[in-house]
mmCIF file of C-alpha atoms in Angstrom:
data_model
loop_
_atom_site.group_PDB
_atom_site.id
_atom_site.type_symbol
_atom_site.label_atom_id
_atom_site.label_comp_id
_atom_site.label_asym_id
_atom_site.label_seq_id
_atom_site.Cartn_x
_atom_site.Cartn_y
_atom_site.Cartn_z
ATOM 1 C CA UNK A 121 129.264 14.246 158.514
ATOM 2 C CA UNK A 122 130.367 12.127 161.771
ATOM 3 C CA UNK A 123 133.081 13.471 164.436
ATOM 4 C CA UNK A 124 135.959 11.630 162.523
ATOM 5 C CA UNK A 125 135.691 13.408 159.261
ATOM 6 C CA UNK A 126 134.592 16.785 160.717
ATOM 7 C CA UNK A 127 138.213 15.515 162.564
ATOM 8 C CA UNK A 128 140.291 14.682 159.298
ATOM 9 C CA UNK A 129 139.208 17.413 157.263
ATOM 10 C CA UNK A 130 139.458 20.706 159.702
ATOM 11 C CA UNK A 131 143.504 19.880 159.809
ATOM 12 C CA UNK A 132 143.644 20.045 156.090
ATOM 13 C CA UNK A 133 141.246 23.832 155.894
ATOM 14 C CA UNK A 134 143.739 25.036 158.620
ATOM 15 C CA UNK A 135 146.561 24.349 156.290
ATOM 16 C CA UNK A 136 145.140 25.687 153.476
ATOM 17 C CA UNK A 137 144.600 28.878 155.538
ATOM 18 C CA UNK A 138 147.950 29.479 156.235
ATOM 19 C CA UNK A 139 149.109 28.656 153.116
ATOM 20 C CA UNK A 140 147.092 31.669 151.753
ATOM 21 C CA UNK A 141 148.319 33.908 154.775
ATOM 22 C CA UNK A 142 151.935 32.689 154.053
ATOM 23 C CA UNK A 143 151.877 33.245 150.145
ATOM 24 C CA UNK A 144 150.079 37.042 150.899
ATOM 25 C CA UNK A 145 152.888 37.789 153.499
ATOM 26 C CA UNK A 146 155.615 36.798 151.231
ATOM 27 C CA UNK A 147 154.385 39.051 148.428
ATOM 28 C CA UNK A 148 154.178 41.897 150.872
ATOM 29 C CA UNK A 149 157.823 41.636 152.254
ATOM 30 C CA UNK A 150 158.224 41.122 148.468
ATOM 31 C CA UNK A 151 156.946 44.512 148.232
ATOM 32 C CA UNK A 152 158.442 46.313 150.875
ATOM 33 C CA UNK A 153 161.658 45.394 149.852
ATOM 34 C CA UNK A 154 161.449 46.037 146.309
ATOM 35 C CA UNK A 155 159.444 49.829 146.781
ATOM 36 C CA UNK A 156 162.254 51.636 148.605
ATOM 37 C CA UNK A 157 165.148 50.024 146.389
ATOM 38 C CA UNK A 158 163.349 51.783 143.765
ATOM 39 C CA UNK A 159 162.774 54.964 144.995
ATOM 40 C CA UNK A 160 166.209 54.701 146.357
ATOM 41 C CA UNK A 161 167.467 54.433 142.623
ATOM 42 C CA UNK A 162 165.470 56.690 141.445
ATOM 43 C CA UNK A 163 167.001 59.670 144.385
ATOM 44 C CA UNK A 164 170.237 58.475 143.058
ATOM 45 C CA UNK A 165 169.799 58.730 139.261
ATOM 46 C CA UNK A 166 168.260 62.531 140.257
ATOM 47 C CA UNK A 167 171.274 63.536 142.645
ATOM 48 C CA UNK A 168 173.811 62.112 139.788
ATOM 49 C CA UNK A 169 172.439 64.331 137.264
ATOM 50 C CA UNK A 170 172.228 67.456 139.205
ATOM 51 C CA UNK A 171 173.263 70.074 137.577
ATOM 52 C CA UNK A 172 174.449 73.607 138.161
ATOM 53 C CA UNK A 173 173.457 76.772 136.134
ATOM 54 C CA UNK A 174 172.845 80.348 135.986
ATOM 55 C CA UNK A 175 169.799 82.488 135.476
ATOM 56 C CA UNK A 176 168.418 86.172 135.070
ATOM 57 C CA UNK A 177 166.378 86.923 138.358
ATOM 58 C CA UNK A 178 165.468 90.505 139.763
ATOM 59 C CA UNK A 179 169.027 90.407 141.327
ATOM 60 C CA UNK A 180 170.654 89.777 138.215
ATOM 61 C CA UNK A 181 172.114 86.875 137.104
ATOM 62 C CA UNK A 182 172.844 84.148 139.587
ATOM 63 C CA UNK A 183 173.500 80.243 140.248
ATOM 64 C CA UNK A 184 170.416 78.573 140.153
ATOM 65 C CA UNK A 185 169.575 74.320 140.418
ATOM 66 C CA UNK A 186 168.243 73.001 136.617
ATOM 67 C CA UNK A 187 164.964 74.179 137.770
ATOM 68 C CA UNK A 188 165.436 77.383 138.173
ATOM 69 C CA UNK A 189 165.363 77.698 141.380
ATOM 70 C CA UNK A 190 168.277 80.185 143.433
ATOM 71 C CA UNK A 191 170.805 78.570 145.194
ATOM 72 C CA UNK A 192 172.780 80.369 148.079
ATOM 73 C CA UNK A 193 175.676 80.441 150.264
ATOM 74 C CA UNK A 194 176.057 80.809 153.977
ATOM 75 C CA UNK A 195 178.100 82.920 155.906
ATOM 76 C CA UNK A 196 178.733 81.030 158.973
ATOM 77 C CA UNK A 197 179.916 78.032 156.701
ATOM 78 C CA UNK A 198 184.211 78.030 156.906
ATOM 79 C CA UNK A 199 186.745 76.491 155.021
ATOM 80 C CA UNK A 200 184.492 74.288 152.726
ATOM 81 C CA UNK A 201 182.388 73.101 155.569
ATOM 82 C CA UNK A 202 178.729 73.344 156.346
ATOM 83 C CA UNK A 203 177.098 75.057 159.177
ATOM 84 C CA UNK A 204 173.467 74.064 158.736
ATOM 85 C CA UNK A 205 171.918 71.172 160.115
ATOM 86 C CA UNK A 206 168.780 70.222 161.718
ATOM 87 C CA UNK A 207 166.474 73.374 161.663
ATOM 88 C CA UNK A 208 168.399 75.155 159.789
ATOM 89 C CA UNK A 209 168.476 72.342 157.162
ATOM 90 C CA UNK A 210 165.027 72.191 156.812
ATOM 91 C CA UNK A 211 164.805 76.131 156.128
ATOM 92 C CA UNK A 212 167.327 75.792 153.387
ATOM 93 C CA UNK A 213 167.872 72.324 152.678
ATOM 94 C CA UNK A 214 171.296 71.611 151.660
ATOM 95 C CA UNK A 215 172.013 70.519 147.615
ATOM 96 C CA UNK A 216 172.539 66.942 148.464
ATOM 97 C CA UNK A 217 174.517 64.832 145.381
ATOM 98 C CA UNK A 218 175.603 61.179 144.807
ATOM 99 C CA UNK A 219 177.854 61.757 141.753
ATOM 100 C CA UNK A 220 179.986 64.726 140.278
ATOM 101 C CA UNK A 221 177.460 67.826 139.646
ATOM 102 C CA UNK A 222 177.798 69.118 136.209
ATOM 103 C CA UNK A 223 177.513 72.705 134.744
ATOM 104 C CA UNK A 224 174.814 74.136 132.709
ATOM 105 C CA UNK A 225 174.644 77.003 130.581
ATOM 106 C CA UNK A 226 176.819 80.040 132.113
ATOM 107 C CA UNK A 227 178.131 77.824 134.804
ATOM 108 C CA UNK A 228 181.831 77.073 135.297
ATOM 109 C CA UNK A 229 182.572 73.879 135.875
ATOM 110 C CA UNK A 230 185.935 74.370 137.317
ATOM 111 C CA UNK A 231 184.066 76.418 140.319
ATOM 112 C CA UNK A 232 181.733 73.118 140.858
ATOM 113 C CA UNK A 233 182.882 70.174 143.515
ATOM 114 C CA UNK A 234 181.896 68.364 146.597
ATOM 115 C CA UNK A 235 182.409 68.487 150.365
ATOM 116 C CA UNK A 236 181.189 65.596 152.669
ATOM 117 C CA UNK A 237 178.810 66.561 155.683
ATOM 118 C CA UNK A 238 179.229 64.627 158.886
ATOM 119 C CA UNK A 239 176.097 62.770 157.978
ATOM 120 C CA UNK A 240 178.335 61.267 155.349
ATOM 121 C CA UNK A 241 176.830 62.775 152.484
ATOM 122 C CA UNK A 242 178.040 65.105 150.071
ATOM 123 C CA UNK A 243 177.303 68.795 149.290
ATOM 124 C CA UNK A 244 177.604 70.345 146.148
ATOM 125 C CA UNK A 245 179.584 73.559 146.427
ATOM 126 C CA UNK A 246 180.453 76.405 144.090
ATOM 127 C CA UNK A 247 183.857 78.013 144.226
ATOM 128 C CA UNK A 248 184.365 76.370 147.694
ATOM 129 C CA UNK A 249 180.656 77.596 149.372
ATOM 130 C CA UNK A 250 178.094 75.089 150.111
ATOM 131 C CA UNK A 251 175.045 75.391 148.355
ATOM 132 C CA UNK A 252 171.639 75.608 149.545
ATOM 133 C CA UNK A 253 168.195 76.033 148.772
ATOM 134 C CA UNK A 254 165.296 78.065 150.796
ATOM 135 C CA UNK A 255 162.363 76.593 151.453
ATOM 136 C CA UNK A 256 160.281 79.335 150.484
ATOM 137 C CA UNK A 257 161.459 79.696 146.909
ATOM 138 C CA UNK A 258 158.454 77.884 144.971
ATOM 139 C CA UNK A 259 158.965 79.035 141.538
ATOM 140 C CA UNK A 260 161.686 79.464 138.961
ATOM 141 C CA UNK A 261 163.560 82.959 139.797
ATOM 142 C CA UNK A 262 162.623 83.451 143.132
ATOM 143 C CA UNK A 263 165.022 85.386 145.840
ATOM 144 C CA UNK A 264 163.075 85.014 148.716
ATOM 145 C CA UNK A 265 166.072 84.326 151.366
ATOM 146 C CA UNK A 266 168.121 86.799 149.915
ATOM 147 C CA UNK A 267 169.855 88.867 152.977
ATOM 148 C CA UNK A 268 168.169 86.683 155.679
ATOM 149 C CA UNK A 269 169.986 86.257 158.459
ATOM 150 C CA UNK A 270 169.368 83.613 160.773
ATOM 151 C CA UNK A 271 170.816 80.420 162.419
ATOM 152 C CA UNK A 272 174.294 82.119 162.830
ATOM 153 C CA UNK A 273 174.727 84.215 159.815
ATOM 154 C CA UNK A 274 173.279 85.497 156.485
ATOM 155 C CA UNK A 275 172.493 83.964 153.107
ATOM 156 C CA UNK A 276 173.358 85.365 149.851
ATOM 157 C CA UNK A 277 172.432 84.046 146.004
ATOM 158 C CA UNK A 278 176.055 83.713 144.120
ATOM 159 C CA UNK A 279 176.915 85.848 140.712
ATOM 160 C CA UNK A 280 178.135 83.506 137.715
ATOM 161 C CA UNK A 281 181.791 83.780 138.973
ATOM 162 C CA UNK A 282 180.807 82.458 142.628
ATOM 163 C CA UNK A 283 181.195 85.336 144.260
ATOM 164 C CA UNK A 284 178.327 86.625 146.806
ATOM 165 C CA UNK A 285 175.492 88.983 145.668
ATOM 166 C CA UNK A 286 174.960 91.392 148.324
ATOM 167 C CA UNK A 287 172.342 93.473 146.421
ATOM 168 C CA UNK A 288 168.594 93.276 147.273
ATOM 169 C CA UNK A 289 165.079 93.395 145.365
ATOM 170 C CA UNK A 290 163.841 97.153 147.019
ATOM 171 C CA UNK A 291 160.439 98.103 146.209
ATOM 172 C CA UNK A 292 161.902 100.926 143.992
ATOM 173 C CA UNK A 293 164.683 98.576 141.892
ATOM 174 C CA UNK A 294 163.580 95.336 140.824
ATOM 175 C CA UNK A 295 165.856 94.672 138.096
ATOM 176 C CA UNK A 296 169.515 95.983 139.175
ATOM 177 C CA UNK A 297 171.673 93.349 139.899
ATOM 178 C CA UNK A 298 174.170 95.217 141.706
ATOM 179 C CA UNK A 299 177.558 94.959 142.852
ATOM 180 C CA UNK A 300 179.440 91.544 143.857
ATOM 181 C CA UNK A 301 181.060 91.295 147.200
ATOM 182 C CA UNK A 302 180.273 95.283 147.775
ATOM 183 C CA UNK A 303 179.492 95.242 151.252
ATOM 184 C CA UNK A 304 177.509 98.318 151.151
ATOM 185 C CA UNK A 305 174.275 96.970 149.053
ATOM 186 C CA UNK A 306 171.012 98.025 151.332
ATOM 187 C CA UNK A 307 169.838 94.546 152.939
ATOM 188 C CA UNK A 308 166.571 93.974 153.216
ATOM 189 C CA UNK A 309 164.829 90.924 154.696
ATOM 190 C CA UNK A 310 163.078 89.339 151.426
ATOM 191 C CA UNK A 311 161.240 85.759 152.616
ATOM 192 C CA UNK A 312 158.896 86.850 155.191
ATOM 193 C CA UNK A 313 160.522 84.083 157.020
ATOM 194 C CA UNK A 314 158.794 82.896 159.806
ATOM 195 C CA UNK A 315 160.665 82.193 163.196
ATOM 196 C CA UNK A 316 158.037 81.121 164.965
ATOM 197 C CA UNK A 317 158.597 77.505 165.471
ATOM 198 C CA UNK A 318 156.996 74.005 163.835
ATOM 199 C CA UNK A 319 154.562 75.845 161.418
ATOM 200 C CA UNK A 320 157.253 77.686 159.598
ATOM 201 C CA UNK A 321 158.513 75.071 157.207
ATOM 202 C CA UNK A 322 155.302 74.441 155.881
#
C-alpha cells in the first residue's frame, strides 16, 4: 500500500473509532440517567406506602415501622418540629415519607400526619411527635435506644395511644410494659450507644 491510500484510508478508521466511542458514551449517559430515576421511584413507591403499626416488645406494646422495628420520640423536639439533624440524624434517622403514612393493625390513624423539616422533606409524626428510628435496632422488637439521652434530650418508644413509654427492660423485668407518661419508671441506658465519634454509626 503506497502513501496515498495509507493517506485516504487512516481518515476513514479514525471515524469509525469515534463512532464506536460516541455510540458507547451515549449508552452510558443513557445509563446514568435512567439508574437513579429508578431507584428514585423505587424510594418513593417505599416512603408512600409506609406504614405505621403497633407491636408487643419487652416494653409492652408500642409503635413500631411495618417491619417491626420501634419507632421513638424525642424530647428536645417542640411544637411539631424536629430537633435532630446531622449526627444526631444518623443515630436515629428520622421516618422520612413522600405520601400520607397509613395505619396498621392497632394504630390510629387519626394520631398519624406529617411535619416538613427544613431540608424540605417530610416527617411522619404520631400524635404530633416526630418519629424516629435508632440505628442500633437490627431486628423486629428491639428497644435498644430506649431512655438514651443524648444530642439535647432523651428518646422514648410511644404506647398505642401516642403517649411516651417511660418504662425500661431491667435485667429483673423483661416483660412489664409499665406505666405511660409516669415519670418515675427507673431509666436505664439500653443501646450501648457509642459516643465516641465516626465508628459509632457503624
Amino acid at each position: 500500500m503506497n502513501d496515498m491510500e495509507r493517506a485516504l484510508k487512516a481518515p476513514g478508521r479514525r471515524l469509525g473509532a469515534l463512532a464506536i466511542g460516541l455510540l458507547a458514551l451515549t449508552s452510558l449517559l443513557a445509563w446514568l440517567a435512567l439508574a437513579p430515576g429508578a431507584g428514585a421511584a423505587g424510594q418513593r413507591a417505599g416512603a408512600t406506602g409506609f406504614t405505621v403499626g403497633i407491636a408487643t416488645t419487652p416494653l409492652g406494646k408500642i409503635v413500631v415501622d411495618a417491619r417491626g422495628h420501634s419507632l421513638y420520640l424525642f424530647e428536645a423536639d417542640h411544637k411539631g418540629t424536629s430537633a435532630c439533624y446531622g449526627a444526631c440524624a444518623k443515630a436515629w434517622p428520622p421516618v422520612i415519607v413522600s405520601g400520607k403514612p397509613k395505619a396498621g393493625p392497632g394504630a390510629r390513624a387519626a394520631l398519624l400526619g406529617v411535619l416538613h423539616r427544613r431540608d424540605g422533606k417530610q416527617q411522619v409524626t404520631y400524635r404530633g411527635h416526630p418519629l424516629y428510628r435508632f440505628f442500633k435496632d437490627t431486628a423486629r422488637g428491639q428497644v435498644k435506644g430506649q431512655g438514651l439521652d443524648f444530642f439535647g434530650g432523651e428518646w422514648y418508644v410511644l404506647t398505642p395511644t401516642g403517649k411516651k413509654l417511660e418504662h425500661t427492660v431491667g435485667s429483673d423485668d423483661s416483660t412489664s410494659s409499665g406505666g405511660e407518661d409516669s415519670g418515675g419508671g427507673t431509666t436505664t441506658g439500653g443501646g450501648g450507644y457509642d459516643t465516641s465519634g465516626g465508628g459509632a454509626y457503624g
